[in-house]
PDB file of C-alpha atoms in Angstrom:
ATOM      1  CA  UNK A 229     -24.508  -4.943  -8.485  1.00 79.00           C
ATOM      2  CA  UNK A 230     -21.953  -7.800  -8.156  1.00 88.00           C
ATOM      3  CA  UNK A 231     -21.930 -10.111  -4.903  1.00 91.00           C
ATOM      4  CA  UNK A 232     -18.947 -10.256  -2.229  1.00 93.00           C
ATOM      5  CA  UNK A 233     -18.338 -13.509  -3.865  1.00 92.00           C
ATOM      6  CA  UNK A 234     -17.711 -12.180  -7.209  1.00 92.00           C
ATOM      7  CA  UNK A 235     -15.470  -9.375  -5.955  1.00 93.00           C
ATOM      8  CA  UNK A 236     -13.436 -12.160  -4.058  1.00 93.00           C
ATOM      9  CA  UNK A 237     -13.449 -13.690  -7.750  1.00 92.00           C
ATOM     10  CA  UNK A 238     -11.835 -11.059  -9.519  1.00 93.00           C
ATOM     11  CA  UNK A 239      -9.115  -9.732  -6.770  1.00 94.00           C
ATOM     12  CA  UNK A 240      -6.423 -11.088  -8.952  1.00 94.00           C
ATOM     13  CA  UNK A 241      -6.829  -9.108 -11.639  1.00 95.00           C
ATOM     14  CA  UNK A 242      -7.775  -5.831  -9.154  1.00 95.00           C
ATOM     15  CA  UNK A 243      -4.941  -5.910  -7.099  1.00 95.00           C
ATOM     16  CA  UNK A 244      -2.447  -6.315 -10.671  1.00 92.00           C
ATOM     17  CA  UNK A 245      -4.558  -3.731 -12.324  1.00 92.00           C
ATOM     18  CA  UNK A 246      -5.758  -6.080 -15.224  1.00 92.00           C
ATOM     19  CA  UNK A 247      -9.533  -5.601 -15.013  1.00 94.00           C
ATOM     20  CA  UNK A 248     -11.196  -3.341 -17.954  1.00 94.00           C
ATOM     21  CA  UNK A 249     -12.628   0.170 -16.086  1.00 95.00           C
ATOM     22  CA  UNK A 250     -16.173  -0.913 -15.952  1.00 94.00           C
ATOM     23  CA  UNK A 251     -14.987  -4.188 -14.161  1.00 94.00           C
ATOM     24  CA  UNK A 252     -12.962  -1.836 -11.985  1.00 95.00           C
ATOM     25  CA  UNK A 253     -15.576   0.692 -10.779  1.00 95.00           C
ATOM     26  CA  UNK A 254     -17.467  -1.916 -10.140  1.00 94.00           C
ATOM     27  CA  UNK A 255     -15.612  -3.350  -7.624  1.00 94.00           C
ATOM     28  CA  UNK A 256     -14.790   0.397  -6.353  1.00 95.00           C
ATOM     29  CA  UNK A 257     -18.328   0.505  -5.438  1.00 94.00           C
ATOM     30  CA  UNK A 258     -18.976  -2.322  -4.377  1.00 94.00           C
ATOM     31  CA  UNK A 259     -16.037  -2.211  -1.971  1.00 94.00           C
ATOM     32  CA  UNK A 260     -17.100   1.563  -1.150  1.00 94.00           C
ATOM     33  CA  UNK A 261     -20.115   0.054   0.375  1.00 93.00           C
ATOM     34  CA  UNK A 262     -19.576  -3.402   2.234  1.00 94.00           C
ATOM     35  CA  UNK A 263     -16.779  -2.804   4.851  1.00 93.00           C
ATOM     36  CA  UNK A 264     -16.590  -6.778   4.900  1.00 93.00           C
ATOM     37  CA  UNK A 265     -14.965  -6.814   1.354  1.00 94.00           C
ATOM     38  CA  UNK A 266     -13.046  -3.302   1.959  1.00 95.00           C
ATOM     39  CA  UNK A 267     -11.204  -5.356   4.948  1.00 93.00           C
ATOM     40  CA  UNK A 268     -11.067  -8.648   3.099  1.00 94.00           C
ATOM     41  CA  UNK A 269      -9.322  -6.843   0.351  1.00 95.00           C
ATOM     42  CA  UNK A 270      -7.102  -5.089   3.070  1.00 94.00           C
ATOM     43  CA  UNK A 271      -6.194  -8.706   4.368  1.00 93.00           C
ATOM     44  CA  UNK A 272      -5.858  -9.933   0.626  1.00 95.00           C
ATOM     45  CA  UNK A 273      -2.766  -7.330  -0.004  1.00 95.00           C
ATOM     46  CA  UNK A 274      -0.975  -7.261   3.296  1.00 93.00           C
ATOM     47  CA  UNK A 275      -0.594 -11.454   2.437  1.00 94.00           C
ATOM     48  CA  UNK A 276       1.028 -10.737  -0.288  1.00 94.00           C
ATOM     49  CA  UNK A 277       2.751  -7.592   1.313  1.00 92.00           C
ATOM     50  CA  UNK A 278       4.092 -10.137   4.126  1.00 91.00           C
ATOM     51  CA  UNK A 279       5.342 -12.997   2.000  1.00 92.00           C
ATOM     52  CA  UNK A 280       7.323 -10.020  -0.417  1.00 91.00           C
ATOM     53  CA  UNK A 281       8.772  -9.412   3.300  1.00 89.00           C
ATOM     54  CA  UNK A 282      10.227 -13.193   3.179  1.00 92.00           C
ATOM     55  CA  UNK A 283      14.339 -13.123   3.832  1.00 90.00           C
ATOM     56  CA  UNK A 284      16.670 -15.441   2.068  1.00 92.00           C
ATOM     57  CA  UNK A 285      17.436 -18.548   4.100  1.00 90.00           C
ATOM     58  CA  UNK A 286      20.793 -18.878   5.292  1.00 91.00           C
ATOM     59  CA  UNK A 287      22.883 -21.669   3.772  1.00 94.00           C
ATOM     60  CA  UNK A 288      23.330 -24.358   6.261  1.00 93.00           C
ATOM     61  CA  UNK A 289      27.239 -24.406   7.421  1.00 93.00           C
ATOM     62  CA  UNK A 290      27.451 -28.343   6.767  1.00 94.00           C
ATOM     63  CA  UNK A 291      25.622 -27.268   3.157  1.00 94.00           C
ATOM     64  CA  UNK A 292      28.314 -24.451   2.662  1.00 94.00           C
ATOM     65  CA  UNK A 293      31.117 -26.977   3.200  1.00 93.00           C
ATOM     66  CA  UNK A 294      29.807 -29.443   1.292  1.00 93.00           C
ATOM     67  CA  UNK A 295      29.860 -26.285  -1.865  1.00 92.00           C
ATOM     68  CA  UNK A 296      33.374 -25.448  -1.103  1.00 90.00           C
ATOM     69  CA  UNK A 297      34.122 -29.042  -1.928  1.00 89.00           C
ATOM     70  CA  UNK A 298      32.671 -30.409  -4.665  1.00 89.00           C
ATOM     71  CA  UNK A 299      32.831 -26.594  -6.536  1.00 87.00           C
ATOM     72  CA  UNK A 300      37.094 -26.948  -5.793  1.00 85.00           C
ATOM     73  CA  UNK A 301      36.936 -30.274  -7.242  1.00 84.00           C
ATOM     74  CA  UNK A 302      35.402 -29.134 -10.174  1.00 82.00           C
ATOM     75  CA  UNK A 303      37.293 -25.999 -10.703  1.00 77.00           C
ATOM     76  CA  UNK A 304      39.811 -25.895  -8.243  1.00 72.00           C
ATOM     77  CA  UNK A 305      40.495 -24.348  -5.416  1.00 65.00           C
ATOM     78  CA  UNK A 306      40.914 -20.385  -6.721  1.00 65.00           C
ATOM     79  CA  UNK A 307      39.003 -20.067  -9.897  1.00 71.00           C
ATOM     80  CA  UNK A 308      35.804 -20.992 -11.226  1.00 71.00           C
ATOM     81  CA  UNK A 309      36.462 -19.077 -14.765  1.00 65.00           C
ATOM     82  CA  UNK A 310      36.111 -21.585 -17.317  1.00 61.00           C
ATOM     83  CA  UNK A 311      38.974 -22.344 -19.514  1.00 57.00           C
ATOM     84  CA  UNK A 312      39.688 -20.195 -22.374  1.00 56.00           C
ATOM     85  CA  UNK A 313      38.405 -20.826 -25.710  1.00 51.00           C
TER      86      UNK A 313
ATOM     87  CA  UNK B 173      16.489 -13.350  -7.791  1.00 48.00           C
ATOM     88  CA  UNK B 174      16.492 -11.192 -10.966  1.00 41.00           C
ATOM     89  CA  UNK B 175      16.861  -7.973  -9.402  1.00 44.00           C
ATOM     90  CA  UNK B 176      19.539  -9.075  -7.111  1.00 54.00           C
ATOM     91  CA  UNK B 177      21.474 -11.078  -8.869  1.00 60.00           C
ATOM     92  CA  UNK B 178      25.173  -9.638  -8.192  1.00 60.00           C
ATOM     93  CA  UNK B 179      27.584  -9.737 -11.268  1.00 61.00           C
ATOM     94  CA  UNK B 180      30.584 -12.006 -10.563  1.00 68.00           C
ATOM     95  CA  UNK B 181      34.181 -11.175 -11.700  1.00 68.00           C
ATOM     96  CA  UNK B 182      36.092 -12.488 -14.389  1.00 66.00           C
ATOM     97  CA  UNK B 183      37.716 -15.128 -12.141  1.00 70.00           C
ATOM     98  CA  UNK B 184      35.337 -16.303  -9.348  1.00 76.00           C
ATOM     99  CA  UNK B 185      35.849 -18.685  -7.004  1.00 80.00           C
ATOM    100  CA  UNK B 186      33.765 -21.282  -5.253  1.00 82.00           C
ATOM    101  CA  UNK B 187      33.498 -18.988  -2.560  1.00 85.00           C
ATOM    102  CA  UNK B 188      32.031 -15.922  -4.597  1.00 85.00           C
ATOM    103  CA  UNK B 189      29.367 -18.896  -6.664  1.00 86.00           C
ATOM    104  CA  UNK B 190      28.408 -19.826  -3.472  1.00 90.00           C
ATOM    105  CA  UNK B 191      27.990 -16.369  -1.739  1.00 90.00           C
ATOM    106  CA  UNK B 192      26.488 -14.697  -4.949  1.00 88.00           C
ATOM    107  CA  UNK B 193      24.151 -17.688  -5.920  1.00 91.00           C
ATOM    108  CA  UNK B 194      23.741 -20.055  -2.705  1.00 94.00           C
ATOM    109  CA  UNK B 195      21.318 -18.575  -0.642  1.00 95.00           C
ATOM    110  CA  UNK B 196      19.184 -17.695  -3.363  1.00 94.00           C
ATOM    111  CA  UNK B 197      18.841 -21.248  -4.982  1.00 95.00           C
ATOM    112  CA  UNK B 198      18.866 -22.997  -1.579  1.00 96.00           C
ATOM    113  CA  UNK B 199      15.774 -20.197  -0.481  1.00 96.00           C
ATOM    114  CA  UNK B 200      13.696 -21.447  -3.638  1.00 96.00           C
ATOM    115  CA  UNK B 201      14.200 -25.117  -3.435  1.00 96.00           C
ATOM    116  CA  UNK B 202      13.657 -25.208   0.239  1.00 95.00           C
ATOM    117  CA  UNK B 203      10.567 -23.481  -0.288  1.00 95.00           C
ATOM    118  CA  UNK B 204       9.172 -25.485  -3.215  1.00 94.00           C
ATOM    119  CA  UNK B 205      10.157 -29.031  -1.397  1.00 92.00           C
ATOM    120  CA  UNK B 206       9.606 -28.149   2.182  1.00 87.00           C
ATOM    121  CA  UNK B 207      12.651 -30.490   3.352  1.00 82.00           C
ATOM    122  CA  UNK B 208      15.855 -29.663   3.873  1.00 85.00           C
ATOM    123  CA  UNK B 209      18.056 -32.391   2.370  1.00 88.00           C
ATOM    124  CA  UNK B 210      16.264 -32.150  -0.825  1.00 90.00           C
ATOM    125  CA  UNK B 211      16.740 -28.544  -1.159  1.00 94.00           C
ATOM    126  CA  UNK B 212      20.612 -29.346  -0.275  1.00 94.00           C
ATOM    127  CA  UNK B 213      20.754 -31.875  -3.200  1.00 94.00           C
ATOM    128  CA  UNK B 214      19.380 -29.442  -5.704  1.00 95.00           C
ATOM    129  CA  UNK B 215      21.625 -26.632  -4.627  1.00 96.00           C
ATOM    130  CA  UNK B 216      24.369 -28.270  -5.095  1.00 95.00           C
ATOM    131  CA  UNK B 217      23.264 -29.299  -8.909  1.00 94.00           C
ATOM    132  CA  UNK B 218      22.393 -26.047  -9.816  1.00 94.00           C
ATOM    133  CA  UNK B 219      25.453 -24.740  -8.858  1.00 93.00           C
ATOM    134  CA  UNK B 220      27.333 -27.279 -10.336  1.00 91.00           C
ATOM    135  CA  UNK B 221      25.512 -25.681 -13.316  1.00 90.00           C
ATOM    136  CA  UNK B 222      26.220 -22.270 -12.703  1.00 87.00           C
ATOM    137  CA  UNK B 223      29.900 -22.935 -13.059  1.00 85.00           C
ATOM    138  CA  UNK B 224      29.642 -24.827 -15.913  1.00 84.00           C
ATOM    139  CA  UNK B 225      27.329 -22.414 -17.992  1.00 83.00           C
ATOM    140  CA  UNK B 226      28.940 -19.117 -16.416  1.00 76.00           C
ATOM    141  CA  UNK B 227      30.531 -18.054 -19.185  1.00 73.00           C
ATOM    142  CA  UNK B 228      27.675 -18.081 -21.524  1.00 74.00           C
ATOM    143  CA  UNK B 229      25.925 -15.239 -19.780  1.00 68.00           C
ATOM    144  CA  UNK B 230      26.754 -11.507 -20.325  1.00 62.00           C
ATOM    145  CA  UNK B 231      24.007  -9.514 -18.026  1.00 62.00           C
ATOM    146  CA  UNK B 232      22.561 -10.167 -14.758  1.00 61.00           C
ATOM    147  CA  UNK B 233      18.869 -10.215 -15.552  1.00 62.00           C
ATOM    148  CA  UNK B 234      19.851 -13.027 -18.257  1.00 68.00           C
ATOM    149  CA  UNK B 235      21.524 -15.011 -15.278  1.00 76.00           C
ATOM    150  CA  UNK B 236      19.043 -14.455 -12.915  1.00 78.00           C
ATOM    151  CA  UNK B 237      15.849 -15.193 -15.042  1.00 82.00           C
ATOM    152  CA  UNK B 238      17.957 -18.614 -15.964  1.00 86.00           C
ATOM    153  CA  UNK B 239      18.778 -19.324 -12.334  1.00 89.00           C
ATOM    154  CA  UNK B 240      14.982 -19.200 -11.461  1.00 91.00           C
ATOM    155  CA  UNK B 241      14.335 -21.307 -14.739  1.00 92.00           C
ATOM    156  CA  UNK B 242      17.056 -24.085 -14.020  1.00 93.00           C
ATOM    157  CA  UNK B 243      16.583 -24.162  -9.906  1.00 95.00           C
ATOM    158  CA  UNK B 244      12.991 -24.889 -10.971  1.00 95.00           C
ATOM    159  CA  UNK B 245      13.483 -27.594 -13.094  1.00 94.00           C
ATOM    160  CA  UNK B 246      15.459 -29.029 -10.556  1.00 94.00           C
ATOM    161  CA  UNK B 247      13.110 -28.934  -8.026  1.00 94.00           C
ATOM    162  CA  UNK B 248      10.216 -30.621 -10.442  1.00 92.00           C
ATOM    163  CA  UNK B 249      12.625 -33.525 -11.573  1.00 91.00           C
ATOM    164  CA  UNK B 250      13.567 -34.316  -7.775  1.00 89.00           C
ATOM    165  CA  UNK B 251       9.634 -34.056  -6.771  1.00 87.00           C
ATOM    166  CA  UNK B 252       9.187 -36.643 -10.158  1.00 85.00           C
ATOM    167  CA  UNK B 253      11.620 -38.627  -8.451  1.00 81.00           C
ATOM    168  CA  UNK B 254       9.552 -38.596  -4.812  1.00 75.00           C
ATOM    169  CA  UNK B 255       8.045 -41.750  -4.623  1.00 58.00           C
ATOM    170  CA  UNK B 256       4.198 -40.044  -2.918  1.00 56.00           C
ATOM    171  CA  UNK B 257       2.737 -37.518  -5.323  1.00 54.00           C
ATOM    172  CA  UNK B 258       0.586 -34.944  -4.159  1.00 56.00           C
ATOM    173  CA  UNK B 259      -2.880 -34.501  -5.209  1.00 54.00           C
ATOM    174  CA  UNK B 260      -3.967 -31.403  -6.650  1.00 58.00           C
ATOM    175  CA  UNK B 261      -8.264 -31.550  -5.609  1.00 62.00           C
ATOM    176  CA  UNK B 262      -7.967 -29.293  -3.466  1.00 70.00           C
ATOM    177  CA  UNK B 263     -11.634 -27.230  -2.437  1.00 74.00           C
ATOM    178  CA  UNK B 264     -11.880 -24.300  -3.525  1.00 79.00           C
ATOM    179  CA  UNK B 265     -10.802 -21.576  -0.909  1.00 80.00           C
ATOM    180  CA  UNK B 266     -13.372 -19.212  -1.809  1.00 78.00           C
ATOM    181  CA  UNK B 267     -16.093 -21.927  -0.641  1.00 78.00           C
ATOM    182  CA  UNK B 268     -15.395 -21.306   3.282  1.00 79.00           C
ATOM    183  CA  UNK B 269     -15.317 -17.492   3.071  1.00 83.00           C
ATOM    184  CA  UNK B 270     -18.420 -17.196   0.681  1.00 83.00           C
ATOM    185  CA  UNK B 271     -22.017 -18.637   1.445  1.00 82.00           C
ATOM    186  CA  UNK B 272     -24.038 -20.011  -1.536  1.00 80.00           C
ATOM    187  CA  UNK B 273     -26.033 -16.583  -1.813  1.00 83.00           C
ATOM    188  CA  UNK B 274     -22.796 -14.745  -2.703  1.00 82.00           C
ATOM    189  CA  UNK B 275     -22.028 -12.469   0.868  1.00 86.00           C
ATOM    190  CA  UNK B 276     -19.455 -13.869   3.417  1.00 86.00           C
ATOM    191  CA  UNK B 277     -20.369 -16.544   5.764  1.00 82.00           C
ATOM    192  CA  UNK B 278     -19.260 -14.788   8.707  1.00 83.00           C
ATOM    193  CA  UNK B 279     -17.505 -11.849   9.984  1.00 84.00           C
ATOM    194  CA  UNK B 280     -14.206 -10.542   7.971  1.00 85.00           C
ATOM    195  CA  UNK B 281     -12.268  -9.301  10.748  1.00 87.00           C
ATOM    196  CA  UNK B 282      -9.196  -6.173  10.150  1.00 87.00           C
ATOM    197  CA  UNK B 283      -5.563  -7.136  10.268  1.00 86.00           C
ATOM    198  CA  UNK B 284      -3.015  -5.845  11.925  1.00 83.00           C
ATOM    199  CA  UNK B 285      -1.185  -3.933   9.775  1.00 78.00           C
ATOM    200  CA  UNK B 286       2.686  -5.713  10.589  1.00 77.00           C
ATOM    201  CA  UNK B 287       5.538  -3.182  10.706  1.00 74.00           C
ATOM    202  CA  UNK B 288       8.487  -4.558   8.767  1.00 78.00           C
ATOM    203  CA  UNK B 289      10.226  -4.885  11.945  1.00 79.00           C
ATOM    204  CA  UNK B 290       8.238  -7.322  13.379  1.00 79.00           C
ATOM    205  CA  UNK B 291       8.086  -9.385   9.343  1.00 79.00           C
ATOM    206  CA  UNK B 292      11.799  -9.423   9.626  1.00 79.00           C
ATOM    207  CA  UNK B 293      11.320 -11.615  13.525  1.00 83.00           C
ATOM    208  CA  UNK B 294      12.648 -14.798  13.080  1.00 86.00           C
ATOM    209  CA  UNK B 295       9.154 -16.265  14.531  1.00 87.00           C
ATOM    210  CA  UNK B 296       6.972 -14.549  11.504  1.00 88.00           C
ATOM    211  CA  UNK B 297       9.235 -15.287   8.837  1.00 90.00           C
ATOM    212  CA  UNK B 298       8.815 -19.383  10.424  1.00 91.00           C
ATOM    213  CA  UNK B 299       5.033 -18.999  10.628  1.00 92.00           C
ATOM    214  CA  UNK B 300       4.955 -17.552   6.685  1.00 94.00           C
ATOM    215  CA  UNK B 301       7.348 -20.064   5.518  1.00 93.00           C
ATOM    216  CA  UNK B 302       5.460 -23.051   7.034  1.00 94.00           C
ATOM    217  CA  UNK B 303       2.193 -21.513   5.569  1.00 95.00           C
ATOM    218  CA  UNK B 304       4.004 -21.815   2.031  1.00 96.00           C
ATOM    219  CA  UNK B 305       4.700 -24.998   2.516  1.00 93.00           C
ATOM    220  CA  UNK B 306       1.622 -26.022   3.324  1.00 92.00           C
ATOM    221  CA  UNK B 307       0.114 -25.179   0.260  1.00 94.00           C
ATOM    222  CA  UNK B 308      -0.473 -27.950  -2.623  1.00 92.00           C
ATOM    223  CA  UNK B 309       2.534 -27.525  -4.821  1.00 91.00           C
ATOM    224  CA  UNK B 310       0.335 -26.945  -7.561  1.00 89.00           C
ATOM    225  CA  UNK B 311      -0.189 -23.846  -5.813  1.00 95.00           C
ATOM    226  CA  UNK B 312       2.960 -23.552  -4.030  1.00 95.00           C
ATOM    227  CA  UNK B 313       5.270 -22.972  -6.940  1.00 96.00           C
ATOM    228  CA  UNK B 314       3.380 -20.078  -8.610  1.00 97.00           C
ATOM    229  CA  UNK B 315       2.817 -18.293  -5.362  1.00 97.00           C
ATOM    230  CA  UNK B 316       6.519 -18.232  -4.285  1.00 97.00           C
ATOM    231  CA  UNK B 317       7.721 -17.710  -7.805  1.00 96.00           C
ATOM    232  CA  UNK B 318       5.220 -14.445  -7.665  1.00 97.00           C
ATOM    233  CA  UNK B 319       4.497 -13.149  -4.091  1.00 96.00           C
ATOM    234  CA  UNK B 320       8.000 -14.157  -2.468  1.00 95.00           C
ATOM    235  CA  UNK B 321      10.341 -13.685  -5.748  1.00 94.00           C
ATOM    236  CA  UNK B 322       8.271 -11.230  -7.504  1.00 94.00           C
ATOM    237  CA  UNK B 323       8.555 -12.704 -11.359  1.00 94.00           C
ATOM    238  CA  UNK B 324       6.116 -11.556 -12.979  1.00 94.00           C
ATOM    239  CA  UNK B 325       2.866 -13.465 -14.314  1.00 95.00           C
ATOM    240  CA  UNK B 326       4.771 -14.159 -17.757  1.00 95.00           C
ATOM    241  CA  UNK B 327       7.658 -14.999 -16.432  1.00 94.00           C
ATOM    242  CA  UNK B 328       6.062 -17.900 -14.422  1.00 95.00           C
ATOM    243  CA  UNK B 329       3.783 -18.770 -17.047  1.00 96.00           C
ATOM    244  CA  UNK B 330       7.306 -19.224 -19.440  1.00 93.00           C
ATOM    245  CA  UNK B 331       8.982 -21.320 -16.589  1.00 93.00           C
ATOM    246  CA  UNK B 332       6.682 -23.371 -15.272  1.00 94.00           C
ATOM    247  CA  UNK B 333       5.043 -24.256 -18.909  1.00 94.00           C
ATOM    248  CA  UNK B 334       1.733 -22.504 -18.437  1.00 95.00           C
ATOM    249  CA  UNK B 335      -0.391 -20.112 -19.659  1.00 96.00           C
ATOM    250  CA  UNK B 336      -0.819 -16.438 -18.102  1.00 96.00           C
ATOM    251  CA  UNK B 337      -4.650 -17.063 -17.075  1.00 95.00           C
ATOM    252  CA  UNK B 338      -3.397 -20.770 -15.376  1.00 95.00           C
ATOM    253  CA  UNK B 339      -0.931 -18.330 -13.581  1.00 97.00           C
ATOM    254  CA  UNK B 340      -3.120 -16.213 -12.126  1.00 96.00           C
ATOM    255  CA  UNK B 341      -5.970 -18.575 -11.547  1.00 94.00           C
ATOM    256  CA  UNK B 342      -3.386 -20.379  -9.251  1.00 95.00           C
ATOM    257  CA  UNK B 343      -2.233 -17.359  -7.848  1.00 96.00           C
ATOM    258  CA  UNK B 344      -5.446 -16.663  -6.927  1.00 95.00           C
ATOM    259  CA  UNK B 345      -6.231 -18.970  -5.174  1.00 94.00           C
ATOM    260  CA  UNK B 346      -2.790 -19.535  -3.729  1.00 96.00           C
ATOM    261  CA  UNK B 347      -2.944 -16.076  -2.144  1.00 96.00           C
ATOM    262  CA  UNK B 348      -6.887 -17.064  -0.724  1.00 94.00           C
ATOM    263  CA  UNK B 349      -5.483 -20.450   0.931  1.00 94.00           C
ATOM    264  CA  UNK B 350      -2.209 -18.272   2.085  1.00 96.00           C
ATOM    265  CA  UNK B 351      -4.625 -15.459   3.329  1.00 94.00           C
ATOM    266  CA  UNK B 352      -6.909 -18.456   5.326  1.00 92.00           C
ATOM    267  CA  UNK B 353      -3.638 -19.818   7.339  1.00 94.00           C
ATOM    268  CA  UNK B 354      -2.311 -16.273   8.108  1.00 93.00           C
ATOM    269  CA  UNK B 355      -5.566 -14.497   9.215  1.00 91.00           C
ATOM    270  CA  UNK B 356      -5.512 -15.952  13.004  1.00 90.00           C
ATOM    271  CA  UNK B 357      -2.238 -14.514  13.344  1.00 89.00           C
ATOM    272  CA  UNK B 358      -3.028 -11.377  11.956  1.00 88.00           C
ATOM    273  CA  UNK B 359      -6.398 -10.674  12.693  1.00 85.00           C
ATOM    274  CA  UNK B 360      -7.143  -7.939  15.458  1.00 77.00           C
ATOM    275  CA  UNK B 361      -8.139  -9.373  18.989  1.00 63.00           C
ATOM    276  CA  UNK B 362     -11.880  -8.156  18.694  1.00 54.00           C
ATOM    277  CA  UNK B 363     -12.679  -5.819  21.787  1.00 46.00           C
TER     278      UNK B 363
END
């Protein structure tokens, strides 16, 4: 029988499905029987649930300008194609 | 960034680089350097390097596993350049949840399970992104590059110059430190 501690151990793999079976039932039981680690494991996927929830940050307007400029200098103001061969 | 990586035309301009590519590269380096002027200074570079190398790349997944690769490297080189390192001994995160005779030291207590309503509030998105940042980079980098841009374990391994076991050791324990600083927000108020 494997301890909370060694459960905690192998969520990685668990959670990714990249344990062999008998590694797996084992943590099936073990979580079948000690609510603590069937609700640490609950809290272990909804962090990663919440940070896959993460938006992209918005580019900050003086940021955007800043772009708009040095990208026209580069490649002027229309086109960013490069040249042709 | 892979999956949603929008194809540009045959003739973009600055505008489209910067609406296709901005927010994405300015998102990651923000996130791996925790300060704003920094990430500004590597967005720019990177998509000074978009326009130059452009041409060289026929399909989106190409571009976008390259954009990850170069915003990256950007983001290591500038944190070279910081004058205070970091230090990586960190304790391990499994020590405060776990007594020495294996159970948990104390009560684990539910979470709320979040609707995605309340993940997209301006105030949860802060209180996530300020958890990132407060992990040790060392930790940091594989945890956004996996739980927030969803590469996968290879991927990371590939860009950061690791192995796939260092990945998920760090992800591992990435996830425990991010689960530590989240749980008093998400715990249930015990009745």
């Amino acid at each position: 029988m494997i301890t909370c501690r060694h459960f905690a151990e192998r969520l990685v793999d668990y959670v990714e499905n990249d344990l062999p079976v008998e590694q797996r039932l084992e943590i099936e039981d073990h979580v079948g029987c000690c609510s603590s680690c069937a609700t640490y494991l609950d809290s272990y996927r909804l962090t990663i649930r919440v940070s896959q929830k993460l938006t992209e940050r918005p580019l900050p307007p003086e940021l955007t300008q800043r772009l708009r400029s040095v990208l026209a200098r580069y490649c002027g103001p229309r086109d960013c194609a490069p040249p042709p061969a | 960034m892979p999956s949603t990586t929008p194809p540009l035309g045959p003739t973009p301009t600055p505008e489209d680089v910067i609406a296709a590519y901005g927010p994405k590269v300015y998102s990651l380096a923000y996130r791996m350097l925790g300060l704003t002027a920094d990430a500004e200074d590597v967005t720019q570079d990177v998509l000074m390097t978009v326009v130059r190398k452009l041409h060289t790349f026929r399909g989106e997944a190409a571009l976008g596993t390259w954009l990850h690769r170069v915003t990256v490297n950007a983001c290591l080189a500038f944190r070279r350049k910081r004058a205070h390192r970091q230090q990586y001994q960190v304790p391990d995160p499994l020590l405060a949840d776990f007594a020495d005779t294996g159970q948990h030291s104390g009560p684990v207590r539910r979470w709320m399970e979040p609707p995605d309503e309340q993940l997209e509030k301006q105030e949860t998105q802060a209180l996530i992104e300020a958890a990132i940042t407060e992990l040790p980079e060392l930790y940091r980098d594989v945890y956004i590059l996996a739980d927030v841009e969803g590469l996968a374990n290879a991927e990371i391994a590939e860009i950061l110059g690791l192995h796939v076991p260092g990945v998920k050791s760090r992800l591992h324990r990435a996830r425990l430190m991010m689960r530590q600083a989240l749980a008093p927000h998400f715990e249930e108020i015990a009745t």
